[in-house]
Every structure is written in structure tokens, then in C-alpha cells.
Coordinates of C-alpha atoms in Angstrom, one line a residue:
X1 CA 50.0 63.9 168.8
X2 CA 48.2 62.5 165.7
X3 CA 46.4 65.6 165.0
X4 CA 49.9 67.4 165.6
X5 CA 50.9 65.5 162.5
X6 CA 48.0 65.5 160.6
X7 CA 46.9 69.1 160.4
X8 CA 49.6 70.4 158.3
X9 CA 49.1 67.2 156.2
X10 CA 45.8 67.9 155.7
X11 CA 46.7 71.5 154.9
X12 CA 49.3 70.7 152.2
X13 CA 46.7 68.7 150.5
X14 CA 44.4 70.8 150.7
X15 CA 46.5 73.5 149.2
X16 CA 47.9 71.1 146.8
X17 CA 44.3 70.4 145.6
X18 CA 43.6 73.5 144.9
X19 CA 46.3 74.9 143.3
X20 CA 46.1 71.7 140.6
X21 CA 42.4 73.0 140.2
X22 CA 43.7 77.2 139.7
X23 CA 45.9 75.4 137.2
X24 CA 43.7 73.8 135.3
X25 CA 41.1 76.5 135.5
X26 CA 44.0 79.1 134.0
X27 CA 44.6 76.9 131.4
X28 CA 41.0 76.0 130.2
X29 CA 39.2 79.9 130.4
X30 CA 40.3 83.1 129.2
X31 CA 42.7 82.0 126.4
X32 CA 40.7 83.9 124.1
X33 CA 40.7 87.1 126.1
X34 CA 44.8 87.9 125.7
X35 CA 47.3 86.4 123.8
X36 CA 49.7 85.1 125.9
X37 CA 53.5 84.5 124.7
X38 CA 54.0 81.2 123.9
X39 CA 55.6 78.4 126.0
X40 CA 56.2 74.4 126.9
X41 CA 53.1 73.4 128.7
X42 CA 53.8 73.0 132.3
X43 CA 52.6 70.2 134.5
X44 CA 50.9 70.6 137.3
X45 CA 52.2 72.2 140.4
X46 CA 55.8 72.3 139.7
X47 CA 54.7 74.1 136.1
X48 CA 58.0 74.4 134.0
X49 CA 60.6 74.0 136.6
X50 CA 61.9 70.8 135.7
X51 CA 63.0 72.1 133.0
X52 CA 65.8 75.1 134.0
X53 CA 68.3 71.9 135.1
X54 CA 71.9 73.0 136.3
X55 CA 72.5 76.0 133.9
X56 CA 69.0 77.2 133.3
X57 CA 70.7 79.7 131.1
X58 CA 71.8 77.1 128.7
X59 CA 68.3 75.3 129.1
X60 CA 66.2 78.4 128.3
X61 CA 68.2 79.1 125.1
X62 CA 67.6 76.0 124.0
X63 CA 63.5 76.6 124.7
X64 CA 63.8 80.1 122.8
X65 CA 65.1 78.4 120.0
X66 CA 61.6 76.4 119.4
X67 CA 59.4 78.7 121.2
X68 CA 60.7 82.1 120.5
X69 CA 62.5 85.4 121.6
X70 CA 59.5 86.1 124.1
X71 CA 58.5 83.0 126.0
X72 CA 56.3 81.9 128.8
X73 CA 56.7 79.8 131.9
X74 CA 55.1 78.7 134.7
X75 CA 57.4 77.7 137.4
X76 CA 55.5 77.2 140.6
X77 CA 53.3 80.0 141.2
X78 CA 54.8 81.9 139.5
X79 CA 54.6 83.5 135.6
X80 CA 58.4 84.1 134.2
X81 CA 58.9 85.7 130.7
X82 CA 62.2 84.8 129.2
X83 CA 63.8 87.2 126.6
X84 CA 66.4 85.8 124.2
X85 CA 66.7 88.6 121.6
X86 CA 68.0 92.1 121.4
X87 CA 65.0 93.3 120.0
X88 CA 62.8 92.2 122.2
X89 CA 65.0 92.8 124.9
X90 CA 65.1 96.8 123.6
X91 CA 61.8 96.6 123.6
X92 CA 61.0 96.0 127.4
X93 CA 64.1 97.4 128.7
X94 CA 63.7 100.8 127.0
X95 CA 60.8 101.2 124.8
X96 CA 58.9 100.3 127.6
X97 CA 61.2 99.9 130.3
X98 CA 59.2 102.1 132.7
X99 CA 56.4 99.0 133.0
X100 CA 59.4 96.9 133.9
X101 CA 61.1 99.1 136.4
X102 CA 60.8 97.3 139.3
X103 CA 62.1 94.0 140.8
X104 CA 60.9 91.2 142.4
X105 CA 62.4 90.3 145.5
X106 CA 64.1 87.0 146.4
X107 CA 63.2 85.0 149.6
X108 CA 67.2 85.4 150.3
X109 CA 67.7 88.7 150.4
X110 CA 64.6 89.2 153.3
X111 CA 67.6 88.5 155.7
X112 CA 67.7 90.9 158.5
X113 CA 65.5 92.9 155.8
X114 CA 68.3 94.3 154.0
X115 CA 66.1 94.7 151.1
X116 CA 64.2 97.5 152.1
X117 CA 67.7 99.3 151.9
X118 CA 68.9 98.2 148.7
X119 CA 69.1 100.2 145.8
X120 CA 69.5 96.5 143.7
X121 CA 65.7 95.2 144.6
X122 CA 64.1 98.7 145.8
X123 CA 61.0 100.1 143.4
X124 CA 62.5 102.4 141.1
X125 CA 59.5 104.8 142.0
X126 CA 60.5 105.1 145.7
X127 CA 61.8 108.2 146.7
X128 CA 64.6 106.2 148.7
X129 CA 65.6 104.3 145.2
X130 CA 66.1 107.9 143.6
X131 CA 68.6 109.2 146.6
X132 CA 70.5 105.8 146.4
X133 CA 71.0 106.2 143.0
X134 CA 71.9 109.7 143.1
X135 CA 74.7 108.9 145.8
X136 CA 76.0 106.3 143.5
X137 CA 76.1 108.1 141.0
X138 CA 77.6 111.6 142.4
X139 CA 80.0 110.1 145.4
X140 CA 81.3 107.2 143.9
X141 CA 80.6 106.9 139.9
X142 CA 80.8 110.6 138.3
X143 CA 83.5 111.2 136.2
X144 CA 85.6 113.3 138.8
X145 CA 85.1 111.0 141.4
X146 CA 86.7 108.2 139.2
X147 CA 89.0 110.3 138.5
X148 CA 90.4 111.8 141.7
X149 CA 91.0 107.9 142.5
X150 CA 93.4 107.4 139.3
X151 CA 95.9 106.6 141.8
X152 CA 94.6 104.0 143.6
X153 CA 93.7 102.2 140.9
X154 CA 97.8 102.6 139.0
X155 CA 98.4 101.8 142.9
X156 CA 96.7 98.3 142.9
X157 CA 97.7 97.4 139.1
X158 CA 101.4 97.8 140.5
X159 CA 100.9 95.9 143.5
X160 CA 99.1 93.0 140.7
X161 CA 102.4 93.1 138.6
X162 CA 105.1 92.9 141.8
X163 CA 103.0 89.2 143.0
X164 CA 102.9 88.0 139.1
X165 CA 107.0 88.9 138.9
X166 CA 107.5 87.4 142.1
X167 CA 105.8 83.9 140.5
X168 CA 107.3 84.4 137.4
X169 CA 110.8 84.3 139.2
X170 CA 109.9 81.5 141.0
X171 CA 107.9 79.5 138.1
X172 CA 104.8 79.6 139.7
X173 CA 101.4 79.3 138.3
X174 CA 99.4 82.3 139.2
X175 CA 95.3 81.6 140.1
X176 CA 93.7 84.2 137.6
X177 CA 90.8 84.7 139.4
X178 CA 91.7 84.8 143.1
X179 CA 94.9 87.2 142.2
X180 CA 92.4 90.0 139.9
X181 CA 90.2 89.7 142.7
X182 CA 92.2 90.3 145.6
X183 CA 93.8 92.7 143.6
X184 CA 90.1 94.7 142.7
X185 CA 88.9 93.9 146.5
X186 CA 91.7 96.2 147.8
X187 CA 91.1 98.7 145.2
X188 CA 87.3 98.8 146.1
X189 CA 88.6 99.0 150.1
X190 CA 91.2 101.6 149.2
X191 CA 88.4 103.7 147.6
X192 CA 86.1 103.1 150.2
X193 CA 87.7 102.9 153.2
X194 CA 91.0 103.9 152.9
X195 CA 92.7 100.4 154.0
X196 CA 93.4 96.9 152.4
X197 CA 91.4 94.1 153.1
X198 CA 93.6 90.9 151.8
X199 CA 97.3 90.4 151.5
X200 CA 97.9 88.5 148.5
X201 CA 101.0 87.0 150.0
X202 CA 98.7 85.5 152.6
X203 CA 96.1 84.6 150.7
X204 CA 93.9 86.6 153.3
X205 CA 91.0 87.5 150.9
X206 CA 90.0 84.1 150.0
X207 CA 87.6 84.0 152.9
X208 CA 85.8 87.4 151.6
X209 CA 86.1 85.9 148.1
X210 CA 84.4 83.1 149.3
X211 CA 81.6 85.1 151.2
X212 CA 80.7 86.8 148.1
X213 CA 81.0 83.8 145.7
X214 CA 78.7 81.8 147.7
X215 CA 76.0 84.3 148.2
X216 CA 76.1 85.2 144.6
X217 CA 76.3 81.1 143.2
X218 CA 73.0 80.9 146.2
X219 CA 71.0 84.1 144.6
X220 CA 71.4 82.4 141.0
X221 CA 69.8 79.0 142.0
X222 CA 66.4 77.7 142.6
X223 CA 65.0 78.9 146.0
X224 CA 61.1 77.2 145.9
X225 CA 60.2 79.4 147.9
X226 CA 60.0 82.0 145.4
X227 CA 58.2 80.0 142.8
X228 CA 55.5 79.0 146.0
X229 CA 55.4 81.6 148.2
X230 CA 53.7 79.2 151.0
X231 CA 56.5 78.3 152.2
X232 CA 58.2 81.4 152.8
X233 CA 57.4 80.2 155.9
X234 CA 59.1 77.1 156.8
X235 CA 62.3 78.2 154.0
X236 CA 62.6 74.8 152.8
X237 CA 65.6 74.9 151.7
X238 CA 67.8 77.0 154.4
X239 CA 68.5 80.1 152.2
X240 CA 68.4 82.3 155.0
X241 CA 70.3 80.3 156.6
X242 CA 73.1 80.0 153.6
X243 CA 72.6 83.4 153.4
X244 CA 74.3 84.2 156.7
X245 CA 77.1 85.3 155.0
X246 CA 74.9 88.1 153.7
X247 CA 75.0 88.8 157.7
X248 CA 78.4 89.0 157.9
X249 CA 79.4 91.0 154.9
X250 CA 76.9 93.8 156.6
X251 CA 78.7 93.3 160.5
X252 CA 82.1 93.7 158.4
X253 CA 81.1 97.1 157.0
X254 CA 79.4 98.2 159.8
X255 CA 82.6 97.5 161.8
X256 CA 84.7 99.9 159.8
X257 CA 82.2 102.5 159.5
X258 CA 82.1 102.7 163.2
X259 CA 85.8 102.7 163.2
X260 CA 86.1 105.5 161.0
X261 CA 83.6 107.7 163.3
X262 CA 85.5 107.2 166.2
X263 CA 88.3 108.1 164.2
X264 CA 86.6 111.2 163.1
X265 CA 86.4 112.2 166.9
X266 CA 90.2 111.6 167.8
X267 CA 91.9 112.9 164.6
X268 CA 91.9 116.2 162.8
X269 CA 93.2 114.9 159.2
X270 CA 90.0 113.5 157.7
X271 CA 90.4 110.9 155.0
X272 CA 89.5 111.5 151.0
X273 CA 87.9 108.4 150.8
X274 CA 83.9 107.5 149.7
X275 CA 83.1 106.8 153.4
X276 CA 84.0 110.5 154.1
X277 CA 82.7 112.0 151.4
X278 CA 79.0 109.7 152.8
X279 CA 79.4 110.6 156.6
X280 CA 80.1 114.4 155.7
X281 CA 77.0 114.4 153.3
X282 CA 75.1 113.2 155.9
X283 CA 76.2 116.2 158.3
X284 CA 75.2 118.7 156.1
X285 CA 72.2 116.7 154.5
X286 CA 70.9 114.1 156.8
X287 CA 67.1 114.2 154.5
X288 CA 69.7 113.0 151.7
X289 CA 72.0 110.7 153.3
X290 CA 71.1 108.6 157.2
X291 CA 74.6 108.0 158.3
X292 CA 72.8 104.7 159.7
X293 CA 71.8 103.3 156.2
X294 CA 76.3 103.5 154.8
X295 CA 76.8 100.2 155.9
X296 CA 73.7 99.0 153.9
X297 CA 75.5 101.5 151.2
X298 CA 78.7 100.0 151.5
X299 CA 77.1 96.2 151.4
X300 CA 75.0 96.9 148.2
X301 CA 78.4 98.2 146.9
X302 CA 80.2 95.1 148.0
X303 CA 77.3 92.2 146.8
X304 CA 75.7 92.8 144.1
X305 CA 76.2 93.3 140.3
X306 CA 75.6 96.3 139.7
X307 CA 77.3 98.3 142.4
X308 CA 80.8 98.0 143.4
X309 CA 81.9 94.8 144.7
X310 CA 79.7 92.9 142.2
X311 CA 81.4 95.0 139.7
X312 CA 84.7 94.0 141.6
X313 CA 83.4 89.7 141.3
X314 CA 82.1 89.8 137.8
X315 CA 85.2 91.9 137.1
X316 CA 87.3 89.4 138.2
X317 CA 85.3 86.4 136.0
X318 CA 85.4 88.8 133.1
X319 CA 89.1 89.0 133.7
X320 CA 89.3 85.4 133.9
X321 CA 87.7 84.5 131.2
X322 CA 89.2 86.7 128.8
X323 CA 92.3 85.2 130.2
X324 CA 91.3 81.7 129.3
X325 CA 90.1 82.8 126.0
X326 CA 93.7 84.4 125.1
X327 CA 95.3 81.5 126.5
X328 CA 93.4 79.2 124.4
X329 CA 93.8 81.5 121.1
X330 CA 98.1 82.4 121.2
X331 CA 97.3 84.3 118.3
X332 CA 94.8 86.9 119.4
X333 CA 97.8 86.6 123.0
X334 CA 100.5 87.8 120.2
X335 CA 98.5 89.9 118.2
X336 CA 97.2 92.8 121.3
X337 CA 100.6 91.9 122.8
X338 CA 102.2 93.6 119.2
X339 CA 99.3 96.1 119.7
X340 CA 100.7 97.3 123.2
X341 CA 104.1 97.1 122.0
X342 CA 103.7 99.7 119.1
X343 CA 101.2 102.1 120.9
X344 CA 102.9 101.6 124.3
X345 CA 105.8 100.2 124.6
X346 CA 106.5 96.8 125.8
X347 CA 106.6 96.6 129.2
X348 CA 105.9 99.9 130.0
X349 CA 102.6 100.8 132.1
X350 CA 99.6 101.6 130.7
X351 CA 97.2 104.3 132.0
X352 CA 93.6 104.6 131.4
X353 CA 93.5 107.2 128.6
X354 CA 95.6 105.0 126.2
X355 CA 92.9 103.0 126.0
X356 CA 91.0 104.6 123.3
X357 CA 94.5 103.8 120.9
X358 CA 94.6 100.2 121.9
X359 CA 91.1 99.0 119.3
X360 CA 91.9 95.6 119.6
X361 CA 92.5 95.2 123.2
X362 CA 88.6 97.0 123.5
X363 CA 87.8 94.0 120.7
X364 CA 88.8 91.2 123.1
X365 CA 86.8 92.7 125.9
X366 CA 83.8 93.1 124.0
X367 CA 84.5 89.7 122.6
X368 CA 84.1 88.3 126.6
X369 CA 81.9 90.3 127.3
X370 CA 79.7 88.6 124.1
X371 CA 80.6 84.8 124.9
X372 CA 80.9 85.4 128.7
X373 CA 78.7 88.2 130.3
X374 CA 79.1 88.8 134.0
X375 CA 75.5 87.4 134.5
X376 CA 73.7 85.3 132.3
X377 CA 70.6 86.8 133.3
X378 CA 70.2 90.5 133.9
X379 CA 68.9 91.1 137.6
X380 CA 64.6 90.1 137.1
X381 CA 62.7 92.6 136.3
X382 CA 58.7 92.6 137.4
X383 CA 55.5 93.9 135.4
X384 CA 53.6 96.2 137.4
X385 CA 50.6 95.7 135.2
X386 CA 49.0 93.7 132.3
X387 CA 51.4 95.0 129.5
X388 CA 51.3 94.6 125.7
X389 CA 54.5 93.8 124.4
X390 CA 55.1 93.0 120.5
X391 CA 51.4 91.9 120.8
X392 CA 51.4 89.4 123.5
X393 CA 50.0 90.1 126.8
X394 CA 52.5 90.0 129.5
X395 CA 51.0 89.7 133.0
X396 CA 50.7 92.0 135.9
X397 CA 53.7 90.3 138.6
X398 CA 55.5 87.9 135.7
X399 CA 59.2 87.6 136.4
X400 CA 60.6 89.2 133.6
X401 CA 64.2 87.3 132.6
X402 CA 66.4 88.7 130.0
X403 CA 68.6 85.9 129.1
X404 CA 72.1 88.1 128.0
X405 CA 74.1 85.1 127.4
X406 CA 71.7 83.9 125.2
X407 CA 71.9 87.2 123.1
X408 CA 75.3 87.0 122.8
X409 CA 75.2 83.9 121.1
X410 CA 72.7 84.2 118.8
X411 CA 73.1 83.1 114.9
X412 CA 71.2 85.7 113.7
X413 CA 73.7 88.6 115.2
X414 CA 76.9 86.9 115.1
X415 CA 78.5 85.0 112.5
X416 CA 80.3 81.7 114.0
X417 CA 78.7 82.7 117.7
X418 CA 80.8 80.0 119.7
X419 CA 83.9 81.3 118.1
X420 CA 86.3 83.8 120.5
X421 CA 86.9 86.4 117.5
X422 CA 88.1 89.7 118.5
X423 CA 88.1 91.0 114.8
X424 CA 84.5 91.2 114.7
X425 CA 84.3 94.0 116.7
X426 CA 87.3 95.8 114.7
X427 CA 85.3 97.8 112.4
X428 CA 82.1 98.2 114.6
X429 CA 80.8 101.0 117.0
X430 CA 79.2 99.3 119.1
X431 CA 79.8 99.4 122.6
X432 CA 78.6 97.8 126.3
X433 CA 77.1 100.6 127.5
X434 CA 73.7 99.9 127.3
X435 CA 72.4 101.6 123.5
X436 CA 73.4 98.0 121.9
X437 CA 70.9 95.7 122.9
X438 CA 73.2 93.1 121.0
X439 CA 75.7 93.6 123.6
X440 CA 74.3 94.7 127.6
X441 CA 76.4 92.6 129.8
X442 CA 75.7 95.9 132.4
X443 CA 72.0 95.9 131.4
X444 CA 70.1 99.0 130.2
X445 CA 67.7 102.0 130.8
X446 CA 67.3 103.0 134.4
X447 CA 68.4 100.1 136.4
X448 CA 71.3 99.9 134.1
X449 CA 74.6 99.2 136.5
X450 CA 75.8 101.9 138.1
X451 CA 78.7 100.7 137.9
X452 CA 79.7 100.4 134.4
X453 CA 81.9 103.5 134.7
X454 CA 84.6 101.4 137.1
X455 CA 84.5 98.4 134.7
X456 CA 85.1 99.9 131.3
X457 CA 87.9 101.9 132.9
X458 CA 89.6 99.3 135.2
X459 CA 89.1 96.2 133.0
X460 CA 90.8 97.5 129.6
X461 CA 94.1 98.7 132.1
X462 CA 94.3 95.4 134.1
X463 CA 94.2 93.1 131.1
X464 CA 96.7 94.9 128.7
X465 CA 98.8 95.5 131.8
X466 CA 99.0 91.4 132.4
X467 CA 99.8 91.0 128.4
X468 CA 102.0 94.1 128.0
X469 CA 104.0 92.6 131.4
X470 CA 104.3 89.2 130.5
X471 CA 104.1 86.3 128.6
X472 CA 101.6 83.6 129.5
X473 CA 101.4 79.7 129.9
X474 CA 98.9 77.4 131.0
X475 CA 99.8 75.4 133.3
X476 CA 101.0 71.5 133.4
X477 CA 101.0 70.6 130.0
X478 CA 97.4 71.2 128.5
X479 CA 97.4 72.5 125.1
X480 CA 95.5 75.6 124.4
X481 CA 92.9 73.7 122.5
X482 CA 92.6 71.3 125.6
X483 CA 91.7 74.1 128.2
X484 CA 88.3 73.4 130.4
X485 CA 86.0 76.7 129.2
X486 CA 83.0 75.1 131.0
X487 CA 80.9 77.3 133.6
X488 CA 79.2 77.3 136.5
X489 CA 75.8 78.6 137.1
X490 CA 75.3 81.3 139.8
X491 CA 73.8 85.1 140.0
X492 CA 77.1 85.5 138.2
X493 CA 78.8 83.6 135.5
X494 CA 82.1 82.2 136.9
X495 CA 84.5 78.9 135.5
X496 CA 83.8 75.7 136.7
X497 CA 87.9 75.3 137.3
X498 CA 90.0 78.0 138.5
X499 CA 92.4 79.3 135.5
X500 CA 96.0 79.0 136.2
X501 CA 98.7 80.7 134.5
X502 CA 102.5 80.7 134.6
X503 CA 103.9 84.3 133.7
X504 CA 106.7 84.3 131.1
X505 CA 109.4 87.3 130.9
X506 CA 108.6 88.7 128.4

């Protein structure tokens, strides 16, 4: 029983030795050979990670601001280089985004190996990357596709404004961000699958809300075992375990794609809906399209940020936030609400090409976008070699991290940075789509989101159709200037409090 005990003892020491000694060898011999960026000196073993803290995105910025715009760290085993400018960030995400193409994957997302189907964390160079893509981006994000599902989208906007009457009659304080995102969850399941999955009246889609808030808040923190891969073995801290949920986001899709193939056996009329369109690809080109990998389809949609459901989550903060930030500014509430009144008419819907008249409702998205981006960091990136990059030597497997939040606060871009100004945007060009490296809240070159196309047409609709609709009140009595803005740290960037809002008549 004693050597039971002692073994792995003796092993962890062992391997604790020696890693102290790597470290110190690393730091002591070939400095002169490459010039490494620069960085806090890490201590030994746990390197720099003591000093990410709660909101590492907060913590980082404050690093870049004394060490630089490209920075090193050593946290664990592992080499991360932060990015906290838009030029540099240009620089490795298209000048030489094709050495950053791929992504390192989490310990997390191992779980029932769900990332060897992923078109988030798959190599950009695999041929099974490529056909992903290509399926996003002709079955669910080309221009006709968004299109021909207009109408489920006006749909789901009406269905939004019939709960936020129903309050307002009744005085009630509407929960921002569970309402947009029940309200974009059965959009995404409309689209998808043809069917709602959570009755706002019920409050049935806080469970799935819940599911993909707590897998999202577990990717963004600290899992040690991908800073020491050792103990990938023993998963110290139960992330696959937490991640279980990740299991039964996969059994949920996999349920209704079965239902819709038995379906398919027992009813003539076939749906028009993105499962179809999949299942009927994969009929007449199964190299393309395994019918067995749409539920892994449908759960990459559903997760992550840049496919469907993660557009539908960050959405939803995005939403929030902008919200909170009208809320706490009445004057930027009255001036896009005389904005819709003059272009549209008050009250009156809005559809989705009125939004190029409305520049000042685009303004306060951007402005969100700026001081609140879906993610503070963009999804990792990985080297795949040794790479020169503005003359420092970034290493072959270095985490690359490019800290967006950051970005969009930074003094050198933006005049006042912490301020929510709309009007600074009013007689600028630039846009989110990924060619203004001062503002990539979806990221940029290949890996950009694919589904950017969604948010910049839902977001603009949703938001003016809340603030051409109605009038809005925090609720209790907390003045604007009073109103909580902090956030909470996750793969995504959500409020630390739930905004609530009491709709006015207008």
C-alpha cells in the first residue's frame, strides 16, 4: 500500500524537477539565437498564470500596456502570445494568417471526441474543415439561403413584441437577455428544424440557455490541463465532467435528426428547413455530406461562436448590452428612437433592408460591438512553425490570443475609449466584417465567423424593433448613471447581473 502511494509521488516530483530544470535551461541558452516578444518573467512551473486572475481579459490589457501590442507568456507548458493591437492583430490574422490557421484544442472539448468533427477546432488544411465550411457557407449562410428564411425571422421579431406588450400591460420588467435569447433560440430551431424549442410564456428555454451558458463560461476559464498536458490524464479539474452538457446538447440534436428521418419515411411533404436541405445533400452527395456527422453539424451550429447558436448566445449579450448601454444614456434611447420615427414610422415594423437608412442605429451597434464584443478573445489560434512576426520570433505551438476587447478600448484608436458614443461612428466607413482590424468582434481572414451574415442582419432588426415599439425603464428605481455594467468572464462576454427592463407605450 505504501508503494501504492508513493509511486505517483515520486513521479510528480520527478516530473516537477525536471520541468523547473527545462525552465531554467529555456531561460538561460538561446536568447541570443531569436528574439522573442517580450513579457513578465514567469516563475517556475506555474510560469505567468497567476497573473490572468478572474477576467484575464482585463489583466492582459493591463500587461500590454507595459509590455507591448505583441507579448509573451508562459503559463504552464505552455507559450501564449497575446495581441492587443489592430495592427498587429492585421498582421497575424491576415498578412500572415495562413501560419496561424489552425487551433489548438482544449482538454474540454475531447468529450466523446466531438472535436475531430468540428469545423470550430478542426485544421484549416483538412479536407473535412474545407467541406464543413462549404456547408456553412452554401446551406445555411449564402445570401439566398438568409433570404428565403426572411420570414421566420419577421415571424420571431413578432412573437418578441406580443411577450414585451403583454409585460408592458401588465407593468412587468422584461429579462433582456433570457427574452432575445429565447426569442433567437426559436429562430435558430425554426431555421433548422422547423419547430420551437422554448415557450417564452413558460420559461421553457432557460434550461437550454443554461446548457450553453455553462459550457461557454467553462471553455473561457482556466482548465490546467491545457497549460500541463500531464494531466490530461487524471482531468484535475472535472471539465469533462462539466462538460456533460456538451453531451447533451449533441443527444438533443441527434434526437430530432432521427425524428425528422423517420418523418421522411411516413410523410410525402418534405420540410424547407436546413436539416432537409443536409439529409437531401447527403443523398445525392454522401463524399460531401455523412448524414451521420448533422448532429455534430447542428451541435457546432448550436455551441460555439462562430456558427449558429453561438451567434444566437453572443447575439443575445450583444443585444443586452446595447440595451444596458441605451438605458444608461436616455439620450442616444431618444435620439435612434427620432431616427426610426422619421425613416420608419413609429411603431411600425422594421424589415431588414431599412437598415442601411437607419446610420445611427448601425452607430450604436458598432459602438457595442467596440466596448462589448461577443468574446473578449477571438477563438486561439496556433503557430504551425517558428514564425517571424514584426521581428520577433513567435514559436512553433504558441497559443496565439488576440485580445478584441482590448482593441476596442485602446487610446490610441478611440478618443474617450470607456465612453458609449455612438457618434463616432457617424461619419466613418468602417464596418465589423472583418477588413477593420480596429473593430473584429467576428474575427477575420479564413476562420472568420461564419456566421456574421445572421448577426449583421438580425441584430440591427431586433434592436430598433424594441426602441421603435416601446419606451424603456430600468427597473426599481436605479438611475441610468447607477446601472451595474460589470461583466463576467467566459468564452463569451456576458453581464455579471441580468438587465431588466420595463416597456413603456410608447
Amino acid at each position: 500500500m505504501d508503494y501504492y502511494y508513493a509511486t505517483p509521488l515520486a513521479l510528480f516530483l520527478a516530473w516537477t524537477l525536471a520541468q523547473g530544470f527545462t525552465l531554467l535551461l529555456a531561460l538561460t541558452t538561446n536568447r541570443s539565437r531569436r528574439k522573442l516578444p517580450p513579457g513578465p518573467s514567469p516563475l517556475p512551473i506555474i510560469g505567468n498564470l497567476h497573473l490572468l486572475g478572474n477576467q484575464p481579459h482585463r489583466s492582459l490589457a493591463k500587461l500590454a500596456d507595459f509590455h507591448g501590442p505583441i507579448m509573451r507568456l508562459k503559463l504552464g507548458q505552455t507559450t501564449a502570445v497575446v495581441i492587443s493591437s489592430s495592427d498587429m492583430a492585421k498582421q497575424v490574422l491576415q498578412k500572415q494568417g495562413s501560419a496561424f490557421s489552425n487551433r489548438p484544442v482544449p482538454n474540454s472539448v475531447h468529450v466523446d471526441n466531438y472535436h475531430v468533427s468540428s469545423v470550430v477546432w478542426l485544421p484549416a488544411s483538412r479536407p473535412q474543415w474545407k467541406n464543413l465550411r462549404k456547408i456553412l457557407n452554401n446551406y445555411i449562410f449564402s445570401v439566398s439561403k438568409l433570404d428565403a428564411s426572411q420570414h421566420f425571422r419577421y415571424k420571431k421579431i413578432e412573437e418578441l413584441v406580443v411577450y414585451c406588450q403583454r409585460s408592458s400591460q401588465m407593468g412587468e420588467a422584461v429579462d433582456i437577455g433570457g427574452t432575445i435569447f429565447r426569442t433567437l433560440l426559436n429562430l435558430l430551431s425554426n431555421i433548422l428544424f422547423s419547430k420551437d424549442l422554448a415557450d417564452p410564456y413558460e420559461n421553457s428555454g432557460k434550461e437550454f440557455k443554461e446548457l450553453v451558458e455553462g459550457l461557454l463560461l467553462g471553455l473561457g476559464k482556466i482548465d490546467l490541463a491545457d497549460y500541463f498536458p500531464v494531466l490530461k490524464i487524471v482531468d484535475p479539474q472535472g471539465k469533462r465532467r462539466y462538460n456533460s452538457c456538451l453531451r447533451k446538447l449533441l443527444k438533443l440534436f441527434r434526437e430530432l435528426v432521427n425524428e425528422r428521418l423517420e418523418l421522411r419515411k411516413s410523410q410525402n411533404d418534405q420540410k424547407t428547413d436546413i436539416i432537409e436541405a443536409l439529409i437531401t445533400a447527403s443523398e445525392q452527395s454522401p463524399q460531401e455530406i455523412d448524414v451521420k456527422n448533422i448532429p455534430s453539424i447542428c451541435l457546432v451550429l448550436s455551441v460555439f461562436q462562430d456558427v449558429f447558436v453561438a451567434g444566437t448566445d453572443t447575439s443575445s449579450n450583444v443585444m443586452e448590452w446595447a440595451m444596458a448601454e441605451i438605458l444608461k444614456a436616455p439620450e442616444v434611447m431618444k435620439k435612434a428612437q427620432a431616427e426610426l420615427a422619421e425613416v420608419i414610422g413609429e411603431g411600425k415594423a422594421i424589415e431588414e433592408a431599412d437598415i442601411l437608412r437607419l446610420p445611427y442605429l448601425q452607430c450604436i451597434i458598432k459602438e457595442t460591438y467596440r466596448l462589448h464584443p461577443p468574446a473578449p478573445f477571438l477563438v486561439p489560434r496556433e503557430a504551425g512553425e517558428d514564425v517571424e512576426v514584426c521581428g520577433y520570433t513567435v514559436p512553433k505551438g504558441s497559443k496565439l490570443m488576440v485580445n478584441v476587447w482590448a482593441i476596442g478600448r485602446d487610446a490610441t484608436l478611440w478618443e474617450d475609449p470607456l465612453v458609449f458614443n455612438p457618434d463616432r461612428f457617424m461619419d466613418s466607413k468602417m464596418d465589423v466584417r472583418g477588413q477593420d482590424f480596429e473593430l473584429i468582434p467576428f474575427g477575420a481572414g479564413r476562420r472568420i465567423c461564419p456566421g456574421l451574415p445572421l448577426a449583421v442582419r438580425m441584430v440591427p432588426v431586433m434592436l430598433g424593433t424594441l426602441l421603435n415599439t416601446f419606451k424603456w425603464k430600468i427597473e426599481g428605481d436605479v438611475a441610468p448613471k447607477d446601472l451595474d455594467m460589470q461583466d463576467k468572464f467566459g468564452l463569451t462576454l456576458a453581464r455579471l447581473r441580468p438587465l431588466r427592463a420595463v416597456p413603456l407605450p410608447l
